[in-house]
Amino acid sequence: MEDKTQYIALARKYRPQKFEDLLGQDALVQTLTNAIQNNRLHHAYILTGIRGVGKTTTARLIARAINCIGEDGKGGPTIHPCGVCENCQAIAADRHIDVIELDAASKTSVDDMREILDGIRYKPTNARYKVYIIDEVHMLSKSAFNALLKTLEEPPAHVKFIFATTEIRKVPVTILSRCQRFDLERLSIETLMTLFHKVLTAEKITADEEALRLVARAADGSARDGLSMLDQAIVLGDGSISTTTVKSMLGLTDRQQTFDLYEAILSGDVSAALQHIQQQYTSGATPSVILQDLIDITHLLAKVKIVPDFINDPTVSETDRLNCQKLNAAPIGILSKIWQMLIKGLSEITYAPVQIDALEMIVMRIAYSAALPSPADLLKELKKKINNPDA
Ligand SMILES: Nc1ncnc2c1ncn2[C@@H]1O[C@H](COP(=O)(O)OP(=O)(O)OP(=O)(O)O)[C@@H](O)[C@H]1O
Ligand SMILES: [Mg+2]
Ligand SMILES: [Zn+2]
């Protein structure tokens, strides 16, 4: 019973219902496809990866894939579950009696585990396999893991386990060695943009390319984080998503201004640099974000210096491309010196009582030293003098 006026979070509304909709996890989908085609399903899978990359989603899709009976009720396991058979529908609606999903974060004790494992010896009621999905499996207590271990050693043929975790290192090796492991990848900026376009088209919402790119960057590989940010941006933007909204929402810097700041630093123009910082700060950028952007730009400039072709990479925005060309003269020695000073500044800024003051100090220090000739240039000068004392 959904209230039409109630807003459903995008991440929930657009949970992939088919493997085709699960973006950026091609290796996993390929391996699963082979396993299903060759009838070589493992009895236990463990899915790992950062938050919001599709672990829970994949677990449910696997449950469907191995239990789908097809529209005519005669089909076998398939990587393209039909979505209409009773198994598919019940699993999608979270009400399949044979698909048991539990959150290890709330059921950590050995008694919880025993209760669950008790049901394992009974054959599935409607499905082909009884599927136990245990989310956040790293949260189980030691004794719960031990109880699970015994069952994992010799599970009945009608049982499949699917574990999901963000912290694979906290899962005992004894468990890991009995599972087939899938590492879900961070979604690239391009993949996130594809996802955003898909969702926004379905929602009939327009957005600036640049705005979406900023969100994709900030999402840091997580589809859920990205979609939650879009939720926010939609509310703030009143039906469309603009770069300005996204920037102020994320406390982001203006990229062009940051490049101007960078140019001032490189040319040793300290007072211009300080002015740029003040402007950014006044329009809402946080000092640590400004610093991180300077770090990011340093990396970009250095990378383009070494791999000139990178400038044409689709993840490089138009602003970045133009400014990189402009600042291309900065020697790699200077860039790596700036990099070191910025990284050092990162810890300084977290301890400083007033962050903006710390940022100014850091930038002053760098601007003064960036304007100095590099040791290599000094050496060249010196050699020239030695060889030609009268010059
Ligand atoms: N690979 C993906 N392709 C498309 N959408 C995705 C993908 N991964 C996640 N999403 C989106 O993010 C939402 C959350 O995904 P899911 O619950 O599977 O993440 P998770 O990896 O289990 O995260 P957590 O570690 O926080 O539990 C989904 O409903 C979907 O909207
Ligand atoms: Mg999850
Ligand atoms: Zn089906």
PDB file of N, CA and C and ligand atoms in Angstrom, residues 15 52 54-57 135-136 164 224, ligand 2:
ATOM      1  N   ARG A  15      16.445  -0.449  -7.000  1.00  0.00           N
ATOM      2  CA  ARG A  15      17.288  -1.614  -6.724  1.00  0.00           C
ATOM      3  C   ARG A  15      17.223  -2.533  -7.934  1.00  0.00           C
ATOM      4  N   GLY A  52      27.199   0.004  -0.453  1.00  0.00           N
ATOM      5  CA  GLY A  52      26.408   0.459  -1.601  1.00  0.00           C
ATOM      6  C   GLY A  52      26.914   0.120  -2.983  1.00  0.00           C
ATOM      7  N   GLY A  54      26.209  -3.111  -4.238  1.00  0.00           N
ATOM      8  CA  GLY A  54      25.324  -4.158  -4.753  1.00  0.00           C
ATOM      9  C   GLY A  54      25.435  -5.516  -4.084  1.00  0.00           C
ATOM     10  N   LYS A  55      25.933  -5.579  -2.875  1.00  0.00           N
ATOM     11  CA  LYS A  55      26.070  -6.884  -2.212  1.00  0.00           C
ATOM     12  C   LYS A  55      24.708  -7.506  -1.882  1.00  0.00           C
ATOM     13  N   THR A  56      23.881  -6.769  -1.156  1.00  0.00           N
ATOM     14  CA  THR A  56      22.560  -7.283  -0.791  1.00  0.00           C
ATOM     15  C   THR A  56      21.741  -7.553  -2.052  1.00  0.00           C
ATOM     16  N   THR A  57      21.832  -6.622  -2.999  1.00  0.00           N
ATOM     17  CA  THR A  57      21.123  -6.778  -4.266  1.00  0.00           C
ATOM     18  C   THR A  57      21.533  -8.075  -4.961  1.00  0.00           C
ATOM     19  N   ASP A 135      23.513 -11.081   6.027  1.00  0.00           N
ATOM     20  CA  ASP A 135      24.097  -9.782   5.714  1.00  0.00           C
ATOM     21  C   ASP A 135      25.005  -9.346   6.867  1.00  0.00           C
ATOM     22  N   GLU A 136      25.998  -8.544   6.562  1.00  0.00           N
ATOM     23  CA  GLU A 136      26.947  -8.061   7.583  1.00  0.00           C
ATOM     24  C   GLU A 136      27.473  -9.230   8.402  1.00  0.00           C
ATOM     25  N   ALA A 164      27.214 -11.604   3.022  1.00  0.00           N
ATOM     26  CA  ALA A 164      27.660 -10.309   2.517  1.00  0.00           C
ATOM     27  C   ALA A 164      28.378  -9.574   3.641  1.00  0.00           C
ATOM     28  N   ARG A 224      24.864   3.572  -3.834  1.00  0.00           N
ATOM     29  CA  ARG A 224      23.859   4.061  -2.896  1.00  0.00           C
ATOM     30  C   ARG A 224      24.161   5.474  -2.459  1.00  0.00           C
TER      31      ARG A 224
HETATM   32 MG    MG B   2      23.825  -4.584   2.067  1.00  0.00          MG
END
